[in-house]
Amino acid sequence: MTVTETKPRIEVAGVQKRFGTVEALSDVSLTLNEGEVLGLVGDNGAGKSTLIKTLVGIHQPDAGEIRFDGEAVTIDGPKHARTLGVGTVYQDLALVDELSVAENLFLGRKPVRKLGGVLPVIDERTMAERAERILRERLDIELDPDTPVEYLSGGERQAIAIGRALVTDPDIVLLDEPTSALSKAAVERVEQLVQQLKASGHSVIIIDHNLEEVRSMTDRITVLFQGRTVDTLETAAVSRDDIVSMMVSGKPLGGPANNGADGQSSATQHSTSD
Amino acid sequence: MTNQSPILAPLRTLRDSNRTKLVLFTLDNLIWPILLVAFLFFSALLPEIFTQYRNIRFLLYTSAGLGAITLAESICLISGNFDLSVGSVAGFSAMAGALFLTEWAPGAPGVIGILVLLCVGGAIGLLNGVLIAKMGVNPFLQTLSTLIIFEGGILVLSSQSVYGLPVSYLWPGEAVISIPVINPIPVAIFIMCGLFVGLWFVLSRTRFGRAVYAVGGNEASAAEAGIDTDRVIIAVYVISGVLAATGGLLLTGFNGGATPTTGTSQLFPAFTAAVIGGISLFGGRGNVINTLGGVLLLGTISAGLVMLNIDPTVIQTVNGIVLLAAILLYTVVHQYRERLLSDL
Ligand SMILES: Nc1ncnc2c1ncn2[C@@H]1O[C@H](COP(=O)(O)OP(=O)(O)OP(=O)(O)O)[C@@H](O)[C@H]1O
Ligand SMILES: [Mg+2]
């Protein structure tokens, strides 16, 4: 069951997900191997975020199978995904504006201590210390852990969402457009972070509309088109134009003739919008 | 000028941000200065009488039942939900407990009656919570229907007040204990304060409490972060039901018996007190301790009007005006807050 050398951590096989009449995922298959960074690209509405949410159990697939370490699993929800070692940055960041930086970092998993030996209360001090440390060490930003998130800039919010994904020391990290609100310098820090994660044996799926970023960060790239997998290729063996043409035509390279002219014009659109 | 500003700039931002924090703190706790002003206003109109210890004690005592029901409303609002049924739950569970002791199981100890009352309140809360969280029923419509069902249910149980209840059933709302320095003082005041501090503690210091704020702030985010939002919402409604029932118990003791109307009439004051106490109707914001200020403000106004010999029928109108003023005030405060934040 294990392929030589590469050990699959997550396998998605023929997954379908439908919302009413919208078929968000019609046939998605991909594999995330141990210690690899897999890029997931596709046009707006291709189903990338839906796939991520299905992997963490926010959505249940209507058909198909998800395997963790070779075993088919039904994932109940984000908490279950967390116990399987998955940390997630959602595209919408999933922050609660009213709560502080520290509370958002530990949303749903706050450290507790026993007051008077019996009453479990939130350990504010530990939480604030750990929050500050994670932000400083992992993302190189200094933030007062007591600041409500609503006071923060878009980039700071994104950093907090990334920090939160790492709080539980996951060994699989899912990043849904983690850099969309970040400055160039901050993007570089995220790129470094991804390299660090990879170097320490983590497996990462990253969604990003900036193809240069994808190409510099990933080992392999999976292209999604209207809810189906077009192809998965080694990053080193594929050019930017190849990716774009797969994204817009929905056909694998060397497949049936793809409409070159059409592909080019969309490609220009893409690079300007990013 | 150029060699000064780089040094002073950080200092200035620090001072500004401290001032901003102070302003925000004041805005978040606006109810207490308002209460003080109202109290001083009536004290000036009613010199000597209004500031008497006896009057203040009575004011606190009359606030006890409403206080518990206000907490029941507040926890729902903080979780981003609504509860229109708090008043009728208070009345219905108090009546059920009273009938249990007088007709269904006469001679049973009053404590059992209190347990029955709390269970009835909790069960109605559970019904609300399960239908809202699991079936996706709109909270407004769900609790509107429980409001109607149990308001009618009280009359089905008994259209008349039930008296002759065991002392222990009335004790929480009726008993007066002697304490040195503060003299005889109703137990209900301590119970009310205990409930406020207890719920504040749960909401601010425990995982569950913070999850209530998270769900109220952004339910989808809370779910994505791994909080079981359904369970939180169901728990919120159960707690709300139990608190409303406790309010019913305190009112029963205050009145010396279970009456068909006292609970039901508490919905609007409870809602008003929660809103003027700064609980956000959009969820995720507000401190329950401040709703005590809201309860006391309503109490101060109605006590003041009564003592000024103003027709008691205008009290509801005055309460409505207070609510309207509070809503306007918080709308302005909200806009001001946004401006402050965007300046940061
Ligand atoms: N909860 C939902 N209910 C109904 N439709 C949904 C839901 N979530 C996603 N969809 C639909 O599924 C399709 C895929 O959406 P998805 O968010 O996965 O796209 P995406 O690839 O992440 O796009 P983007 O690059 O814009 O983030 C879209 O047509 C979207 O409208
Ligand atoms: Mg998306």
XYZ file of C-alpha atoms and ligand atoms in Angstrom:
650
model
C 0.000 0.000 0.000
C 2.914 2.377 0.433
C 4.526 3.597 -2.694
C 8.287 3.451 -2.538
C 9.711 6.390 -0.595
C 6.580 8.562 -0.619
C 4.037 7.906 2.051
C 0.604 9.401 1.387
C -0.814 11.306 4.341
C -4.079 12.363 2.721
C -5.711 10.749 -0.284
C -8.834 12.177 -1.852
C -10.552 9.785 -4.238
C -13.454 10.814 -6.479
C -14.923 13.254 -3.992
C -18.170 14.983 -4.894
C -19.911 17.803 -3.084
C -23.125 19.436 -4.136
C -24.876 22.483 -2.641
C -28.444 22.359 -3.861
C -28.101 22.631 -7.607
C -24.467 23.776 -7.533
C -21.968 21.003 -7.961
C -18.974 22.525 -6.182
C -16.899 19.337 -6.448
C -17.771 16.821 -9.137
C -14.749 14.553 -9.169
C -11.684 15.468 -7.169
C -8.791 13.154 -6.535
C -5.422 14.080 -5.136
C -2.707 12.836 -2.852
C -0.701 14.724 -0.273
C 2.526 12.912 0.529
C 4.485 13.101 3.730
C 6.874 16.036 3.817
C 5.688 17.607 0.601
C 4.176 20.955 -0.260
C 1.291 20.547 -2.665
C -0.068 23.569 -4.511
C -3.760 23.673 -5.321
C -4.686 26.061 -8.098
C -7.761 26.819 -10.122
C -9.985 29.661 -11.175
C -12.406 31.388 -8.814
C -15.169 28.959 -7.999
C -13.135 25.910 -9.050
C -13.869 24.314 -5.700
C -10.571 24.772 -3.862
C -12.034 26.128 -0.636
C -14.834 23.597 -0.739
C -12.232 20.842 -0.927
C -10.390 22.231 2.092
C -13.618 22.479 4.064
C -14.464 18.922 3.097
C -11.055 17.751 4.291
C -11.688 19.210 7.755
C -15.258 17.979 7.993
C -17.133 21.267 7.668
C -18.734 19.669 4.621
C -19.376 15.959 4.201
C -18.677 14.589 0.710
C -21.703 13.291 -1.195
C -19.559 10.632 -2.836
C -15.956 9.499 -2.871
C -13.507 8.773 -0.150
C -10.992 10.601 2.016
C -8.138 8.578 3.450
C -5.773 9.621 6.189
C -2.605 7.504 6.289
C -4.261 4.981 4.027
C -7.392 4.604 6.107
C -10.782 5.812 4.922
C -12.220 8.241 7.459
C -15.373 10.233 8.012
C -14.324 13.557 9.463
C -16.911 14.948 11.862
C -15.637 18.479 11.947
C -12.663 20.770 12.479
C -12.072 19.432 15.968
C -11.799 15.887 14.649
C -9.507 17.068 11.872
C -7.339 18.674 14.536
C -7.000 15.400 16.396
C -5.881 13.839 13.097
C -3.061 16.389 13.116
C -4.481 18.927 10.685
C -4.102 22.699 11.102
C -6.064 24.974 8.774
C -6.013 28.566 7.591
C -9.391 29.307 6.061
C -9.829 31.740 3.224
C -12.234 33.797 5.342
C -9.714 33.522 8.232
C -12.429 32.417 10.684
C -11.600 35.075 13.251
C -14.015 36.538 15.781
C -13.637 40.331 15.678
C -14.933 40.890 19.193
C -12.305 38.652 20.789
C -8.662 39.374 21.491
C -5.617 38.232 19.539
C -4.830 35.579 22.149
C -8.404 34.341 22.279
C -8.518 34.022 18.517
C -5.252 32.122 18.415
C -6.659 29.656 20.915
C -10.240 29.699 19.717
C -11.803 26.378 20.649
C -8.736 25.107 22.511
C -7.986 27.516 25.314
C -5.509 26.363 27.934
C -7.165 25.898 31.318
C -5.975 25.715 34.875
C -7.833 24.513 37.947
C -8.923 27.345 40.190
C -8.701 26.138 43.777
C -7.875 22.701 42.409
C -11.356 22.095 41.001
C -12.804 24.861 38.869
C -11.417 24.834 35.315
C -10.811 28.418 34.247
C -8.930 29.777 31.257
C -5.257 30.199 31.971
C -4.987 33.759 30.679
C -1.301 34.156 31.433
C -0.205 30.974 29.654
C -2.478 31.829 26.769
C -1.053 35.348 26.374
C 2.537 34.126 26.659
C 2.069 31.359 24.136
C 0.210 33.697 21.812
C 3.002 36.245 21.862
C 5.624 33.566 21.344
C 3.874 31.968 18.382
C 3.419 35.305 16.656
C 7.010 36.347 17.300
C 8.772 33.074 16.531
C 6.666 31.751 13.696
C 5.606 34.955 11.978
C 7.992 37.560 13.306
C 5.328 40.052 14.359
C 4.812 41.741 17.690
C 1.205 42.181 18.776
C -0.377 42.855 22.118
C -2.266 39.608 22.784
C -5.071 41.549 24.491
C -5.921 43.677 21.450
C -9.314 42.871 19.961
C -8.871 41.504 16.456
C -11.205 44.174 15.048
C -8.443 46.739 15.680
C -5.992 44.951 13.382
C -5.041 45.374 9.763
C -5.848 42.792 7.108
C -2.296 41.481 7.091
C -2.166 41.181 10.872
C -5.443 39.301 10.837
C -4.087 36.903 8.274
C -0.985 36.374 10.395
C -3.193 35.480 13.334
C -5.115 32.973 11.255
C -1.819 31.378 10.225
C -0.578 31.403 13.806
C -3.736 29.685 14.911
C -3.276 26.871 12.428
C 0.102 26.172 14.040
C -0.994 26.346 17.685
C -1.726 22.649 17.961
C 1.575 21.589 16.324
C -0.173 19.894 13.414
C 1.786 17.712 11.020
C -0.519 18.478 8.112
C -1.153 22.143 7.327
C -3.859 23.369 4.946
C -3.468 26.969 3.783
C -6.324 28.538 1.811
C -4.914 31.720 0.276
C -2.779 32.611 3.295
C -0.985 35.461 1.556
C -3.801 37.339 -0.192
C -3.652 40.326 2.198
C 0.054 40.318 2.884
C 2.817 42.695 1.874
C 5.794 41.408 -0.116
C 7.901 41.134 3.029
C 5.170 39.258 4.860
C 4.701 36.906 1.909
C 8.381 36.093 2.134
C 7.975 35.222 5.789
C 5.137 32.881 4.914
C 7.302 31.317 2.205
C 10.031 30.803 4.792
C 7.506 29.348 7.181
C 6.332 26.871 4.562
C 9.941 25.858 3.898
C 10.494 25.412 7.642
C 7.386 23.285 7.923
C 8.512 21.156 5.008
C 12.019 20.817 6.430
C 10.612 19.559 9.703
C 8.589 16.872 7.918
C 5.200 18.578 7.723
C 2.884 18.056 4.785
C 1.319 21.200 3.390
C -1.455 22.018 0.934
C -1.369 25.619 -0.190
C -3.929 27.465 -2.277
C -2.704 30.653 -3.884
C -3.716 32.674 -6.930
C -0.198 34.035 -7.323
C 1.392 31.394 -9.521
C 4.925 32.659 -8.905
C 4.442 32.089 -5.194
C 3.008 28.659 -5.880
C 5.907 27.743 -8.100
C 8.492 28.867 -5.595
C 6.898 27.088 -2.636
C 5.562 23.769 -3.874
C 6.846 20.347 -4.877
C 3.807 19.410 -6.901
C 0.784 21.271 -8.201
C -2.763 20.016 -8.577
C -4.983 21.939 -10.954
C -8.719 22.091 -10.335
C -11.254 23.108 -12.957
C -14.973 23.429 -12.262
C -14.933 20.935 -9.470
C -12.685 18.331 -11.048
C -9.012 17.557 -10.935
C -7.338 18.342 -14.223
C -3.924 16.950 -13.384
C -1.165 16.859 -10.810
C 2.354 17.678 -11.955
C 5.838 18.114 -10.534
C 6.389 21.827 -10.041
C 9.870 21.635 -11.513
C 8.536 20.114 -14.718
C 5.800 22.625 -15.457
C 5.902 26.209 -16.678
C 3.686 29.021 -15.544
C 1.953 29.100 -18.914
C 1.259 25.368 -18.698
C -0.496 25.868 -15.372
C -2.515 28.761 -16.702
C -3.575 26.842 -19.755
C -4.738 23.927 -17.591
C -6.595 26.311 -15.290
C -8.531 27.928 -18.104
C -9.037 25.013 -20.474
C -9.628 22.339 -17.878
C -7.595 19.902 -19.962
C -4.326 18.223 -19.033
C -1.189 19.165 -20.937
C -0.821 17.392 -24.216
C -4.468 16.471 -24.046
C -6.921 17.243 -26.799
C -6.120 20.551 -28.532
C -6.608 23.428 -26.145
C -7.737 26.797 -27.244
C -4.473 28.719 -27.162
C -5.762 32.193 -27.898
C -8.407 31.989 -25.219
C -5.883 30.696 -22.722
C -3.508 33.552 -23.352
C -6.039 36.292 -22.788
C -7.186 34.793 -19.480
C -3.579 34.436 -18.467
C -3.038 38.147 -18.843
C -6.172 38.786 -16.841
C -4.844 36.613 -14.069
C -1.469 38.197 -13.733
C -2.982 41.661 -13.532
C -5.599 40.736 -10.971
C -2.974 39.400 -8.583
C 10.870 70.193 14.809
C 12.342 67.383 12.798
C 14.603 66.061 15.496
C 11.818 66.035 18.058
C 9.033 64.254 16.297
C 10.698 60.853 15.855
C 11.178 60.637 19.590
C 7.841 62.048 20.547
C 5.787 60.226 17.962
C 5.807 56.838 19.692
C 5.036 58.526 23.003
C 2.140 60.356 21.476
C 0.708 57.220 19.902
C 1.063 55.478 23.225
C -0.800 58.239 25.001
C -3.415 58.372 22.267
C -3.970 54.663 22.345
C -4.283 54.773 26.110
C -6.805 57.529 25.823
C -8.652 55.563 23.165
C -8.706 52.577 25.485
C -10.076 54.741 28.276
C -12.773 56.146 26.015
C -13.703 52.665 24.837
C -13.814 51.459 28.431
C -16.152 54.310 29.360
C -18.364 53.618 26.359
C -18.529 49.942 27.283
C -19.616 50.737 30.849
C -21.826 53.731 30.160
C -24.714 52.373 32.203
C -23.149 53.195 35.582
C -22.796 56.961 35.071
C -26.315 56.955 33.627
C -27.610 55.122 36.694
C -25.834 57.598 38.930
C -27.409 60.541 37.121
C -30.890 58.996 37.365
C -30.378 58.281 41.054
C -29.183 61.815 41.753
C -32.096 63.198 39.755
C -34.708 61.427 41.894
C -32.740 62.151 45.057
C -32.961 65.836 44.246
C -36.727 65.620 43.625
C -37.267 63.480 46.703
C -34.760 64.759 49.219
C -34.247 62.580 52.289
C -36.649 59.795 51.247
C -34.974 58.539 48.088
C -31.502 58.103 49.510
C -32.669 56.291 52.636
C -31.145 52.878 53.214
C -34.643 51.396 53.383
C -35.447 52.704 49.934
C -32.224 51.431 48.404
C -32.736 48.034 49.994
C -36.275 47.887 48.642
C -35.043 48.916 45.231
C -32.573 46.031 45.220
C -35.193 43.632 46.537
C -37.723 44.471 43.812
C -34.966 44.025 41.236
C -34.093 40.447 42.184
C -36.632 38.561 40.049
C -36.165 40.869 37.075
C -32.400 40.556 37.536
C -32.463 36.786 37.066
C -34.735 37.060 34.036
C -32.500 39.769 32.563
C -29.554 37.383 32.864
C -31.618 34.754 31.057
C -32.151 37.200 28.201
C -28.565 38.478 28.234
C -26.850 35.123 27.776
C -29.027 34.444 24.727
C -28.272 37.853 23.245
C -24.526 37.408 23.827
C -24.662 34.094 21.974
C -26.166 35.958 19.018
C -29.648 34.600 19.653
C -32.931 35.855 20.967
C -35.230 34.704 23.709
C -38.748 36.052 23.792
C -39.903 33.315 26.133
C -37.970 34.280 29.304
C -41.000 35.909 30.916
C -43.473 33.143 30.239
C -40.901 30.498 31.204
C -40.509 32.292 34.547
C -44.262 32.373 35.085
C -44.927 28.843 33.839
C -42.186 27.134 35.845
C -43.134 29.045 39.008
C -46.744 27.979 38.535
C -45.765 24.361 37.823
C -43.631 24.251 40.980
C -46.432 25.811 43.028
C -49.084 23.396 41.758
C -46.734 20.482 42.314
C -46.496 21.418 45.974
C -50.171 22.210 46.492
C -52.052 19.819 44.206
C -49.941 17.205 42.450
C -47.883 16.137 45.453
C -49.236 17.964 48.462
C -46.990 17.716 51.456
C -43.816 17.363 49.407
C -40.976 19.501 50.729
C -40.594 22.905 49.128
C -37.107 22.027 47.914
C -38.610 19.403 45.629
C -40.926 22.091 44.291
C -37.874 24.253 43.552
C -36.268 21.329 41.726
C -39.436 20.843 39.687
C -39.416 24.546 38.828
C -35.767 24.499 37.737
C -36.289 21.343 35.668
C -39.340 22.797 33.930
C -37.363 25.950 33.068
C -34.381 23.904 31.880
C -36.598 21.600 29.812
C -38.253 24.483 27.983
C -34.800 25.946 27.366
C -33.656 22.588 26.009
C -36.628 22.514 23.641
C -35.781 26.023 22.397
C -32.094 25.197 22.068
C -32.498 21.902 20.235
C -34.981 23.283 17.730
C -32.847 26.359 17.088
C -29.452 24.654 16.926
C -30.299 21.291 15.387
C -33.340 22.093 13.268
C -32.229 25.570 12.276
C -35.457 27.218 13.407
C -35.192 30.999 13.582
C -34.639 31.935 17.265
C -37.133 34.776 17.108
C -39.923 32.551 15.790
C -38.997 29.605 17.983
C -39.071 31.582 21.226
C -42.123 33.526 20.082
C -43.964 30.218 19.859
C -42.709 29.077 23.274
C -43.737 32.477 24.624
C -47.274 31.944 23.367
C -47.460 28.257 24.305
C -46.355 28.732 27.894
C -48.131 31.998 28.485
C -51.262 30.062 27.591
C -49.920 27.097 29.545
C -49.913 29.116 32.758
C -53.645 29.698 32.393
C -54.179 26.037 31.549
C -52.450 25.172 34.820
C -54.261 27.777 36.845
C -56.091 30.970 36.056
C -55.832 32.034 39.664
C -52.954 32.806 41.948
C -51.739 29.935 44.084
C -51.073 30.721 47.725
C -50.433 28.614 50.797
C -47.073 27.442 49.553
C -44.461 25.831 51.817
C -42.145 28.320 53.473
C -39.082 26.766 51.866
C -40.527 27.376 48.383
C -41.044 31.039 49.189
C -37.822 31.409 51.179
C -35.450 32.523 48.363
C -37.749 35.355 47.370
C -39.263 36.215 50.706
C -36.889 35.536 53.588
C -35.091 38.299 55.371
C -31.937 37.594 57.288
C -30.306 39.653 59.959
C -26.767 40.657 59.356
C -24.841 43.056 61.555
C -24.174 46.479 60.002
C -26.523 46.056 57.040
C -29.410 44.985 59.271
C -32.224 42.714 58.107
C -31.805 42.219 54.420
C -33.726 40.043 51.944
C -31.956 36.855 50.865
C -33.135 37.553 47.335
C -30.620 40.394 47.061
C -27.760 38.006 47.774
C -29.159 35.438 45.378
C -29.404 38.065 42.657
C -25.858 39.298 43.243
C -24.642 35.692 43.305
C -26.297 35.019 39.957
C -24.775 38.103 38.369
C -21.277 37.370 39.647
C -21.634 33.659 38.870
C -22.752 34.172 35.289
C -20.133 36.866 34.760
C -17.498 34.425 35.993
C -18.694 31.627 33.730
C -18.902 33.897 30.697
C -15.559 35.607 31.173
C -13.332 32.952 32.684
C -14.348 29.551 31.363
C -13.972 27.893 27.977
C -17.706 27.566 27.666
C -18.214 31.262 28.406
C -15.686 32.405 25.839
C -17.246 30.010 23.340
C -20.589 31.757 23.932
C -18.971 35.075 22.949
C -17.245 33.456 19.967
C -20.497 31.939 18.697
C -22.249 35.270 19.202
C -19.489 37.178 17.446
C -19.198 34.916 14.421
C -20.846 31.526 14.456
C -19.216 30.325 11.238
C -15.741 31.270 12.479
C -16.370 29.576 15.798
C -17.413 26.403 13.999
C -14.397 26.523 11.685
C -12.162 26.895 14.720
C -13.547 23.660 16.091
C -16.157 24.900 18.574
C -19.248 22.710 18.699
C -21.605 25.613 18.110
C -24.779 23.519 18.376
C -23.840 22.342 21.837
C -22.989 25.870 22.927
C -26.344 27.196 21.720
C -28.308 24.393 23.366
C -26.439 24.956 26.642
C -27.134 28.687 26.417
C -30.881 28.096 26.122
C -30.905 25.565 28.958
C -29.090 28.040 31.212
C -31.473 30.756 30.066
C -34.455 28.575 30.985
C -33.030 27.769 34.417
C -32.270 31.451 35.094
C -35.746 32.491 33.980
C -37.252 29.865 36.293
C -35.104 31.189 39.137
C -36.511 34.632 38.397
C -39.980 33.094 38.633
C -39.109 31.617 42.016
C -37.875 34.950 43.357
C -41.020 36.703 42.105
C -43.192 34.032 43.728
C -41.517 34.674 47.075
C -41.805 38.419 46.588
C -45.535 38.137 45.895
C -46.130 35.459 48.536
C -47.620 33.140 45.902
C -47.545 32.146 42.247
C -49.593 34.494 40.107
C -50.473 33.908 36.456
C -49.206 37.272 35.223
C -46.065 38.321 37.084
C -43.615 36.265 35.053
C -45.004 37.131 31.653
C -44.867 40.854 32.281
C -41.093 40.658 32.781
C -40.099 40.086 29.156
C -39.955 43.717 28.076
C -38.239 45.040 31.207
C -35.690 42.209 30.998
C -34.998 42.946 27.371
C -34.773 46.679 28.097
C -32.405 46.140 31.019
C -30.140 43.936 28.897
C -29.983 46.483 26.087
C -29.402 49.489 28.321
C -26.787 47.400 30.118
C -24.880 47.371 26.832
C -25.554 43.833 25.599
C -25.269 43.929 21.824
C -28.266 42.725 19.849
C -25.799 41.436 17.269
C -24.130 39.103 19.718
C -20.603 38.646 20.966
C -20.432 41.833 22.995
C -21.467 42.975 26.430
C -20.800 42.367 30.086
C -23.603 40.836 32.138
C -22.562 42.779 35.236
C -23.588 45.937 33.385
C -27.092 44.563 32.878
C -27.445 44.794 36.665
C -27.014 48.519 36.117
C -29.821 48.312 33.559
C -32.082 46.488 36.016
C -31.323 49.031 38.741
C -31.945 51.927 36.361
C -35.441 50.616 35.583
C -35.998 50.037 39.307
C -34.809 53.536 40.165
C -37.081 55.131 37.595
C -40.192 53.213 38.615
C -39.517 53.688 42.348
C -38.961 57.388 41.724
C -42.200 57.711 39.750
C -44.165 55.835 42.402
C -42.753 58.006 45.177
C -43.525 61.151 43.226
C -47.131 59.889 43.130
C -47.109 59.668 39.383
C -49.762 57.377 37.934
C -48.183 53.889 37.819
C -49.737 53.215 34.426
C -47.200 55.539 32.815
C -44.327 53.323 33.952
C -44.427 51.133 30.874
C -44.402 54.195 28.647
C -41.444 55.572 30.543
C -39.632 52.239 30.257
C -40.265 52.289 26.532
C -38.824 55.773 26.267
C -35.799 54.659 28.268
C -35.328 51.740 25.849
C -35.637 54.019 22.845
C -33.134 56.447 24.362
C -30.762 53.552 25.072
C -31.025 52.227 21.533
C -30.342 55.679 20.099
C -27.466 56.170 22.497
C -25.856 52.848 21.610
C -26.305 53.493 17.906
C -24.394 56.745 18.284
C -21.821 55.053 20.515
C -21.414 52.291 17.951
C -20.714 54.776 15.176
C -18.310 56.687 17.398
C -16.582 53.418 18.256
C -16.119 52.545 14.599
C -14.583 55.958 14.014
C -12.220 55.524 16.935
C -11.171 52.130 15.646
C -10.593 53.335 12.132
C -8.331 56.056 13.541
C -6.116 53.566 15.313
N -21.819 26.742 1.453
C -22.076 26.843 0.145
N -23.345 26.851 -0.303
C -23.611 26.928 -1.609
N -22.681 27.024 -2.575
C -21.394 27.024 -2.206
C -21.019 26.933 -0.825
N -19.674 26.953 -0.757
C -19.233 27.058 -2.013
N -20.262 27.097 -2.903
C -20.138 27.159 -4.357
O -19.224 26.185 -4.751
C -18.400 26.650 -5.801
C -16.944 26.511 -5.425
O -16.636 27.453 -4.410
P -15.224 27.528 -3.684
O -15.332 28.533 -2.621
O -14.791 26.178 -3.309
O -14.298 28.084 -4.845
P -12.754 28.464 -4.790
O -12.061 27.613 -5.766
O -12.248 28.445 -3.416
O -12.800 29.948 -5.341
P -11.939 31.246 -4.917
O -10.662 31.181 -5.696
O -12.774 32.387 -5.389
O -11.739 31.223 -3.461
C -18.826 28.068 -6.066
O -19.689 28.052 -7.187
C -19.566 28.473 -4.839
O -20.577 29.393 -5.145
Mg -11.599 29.791 -2.135
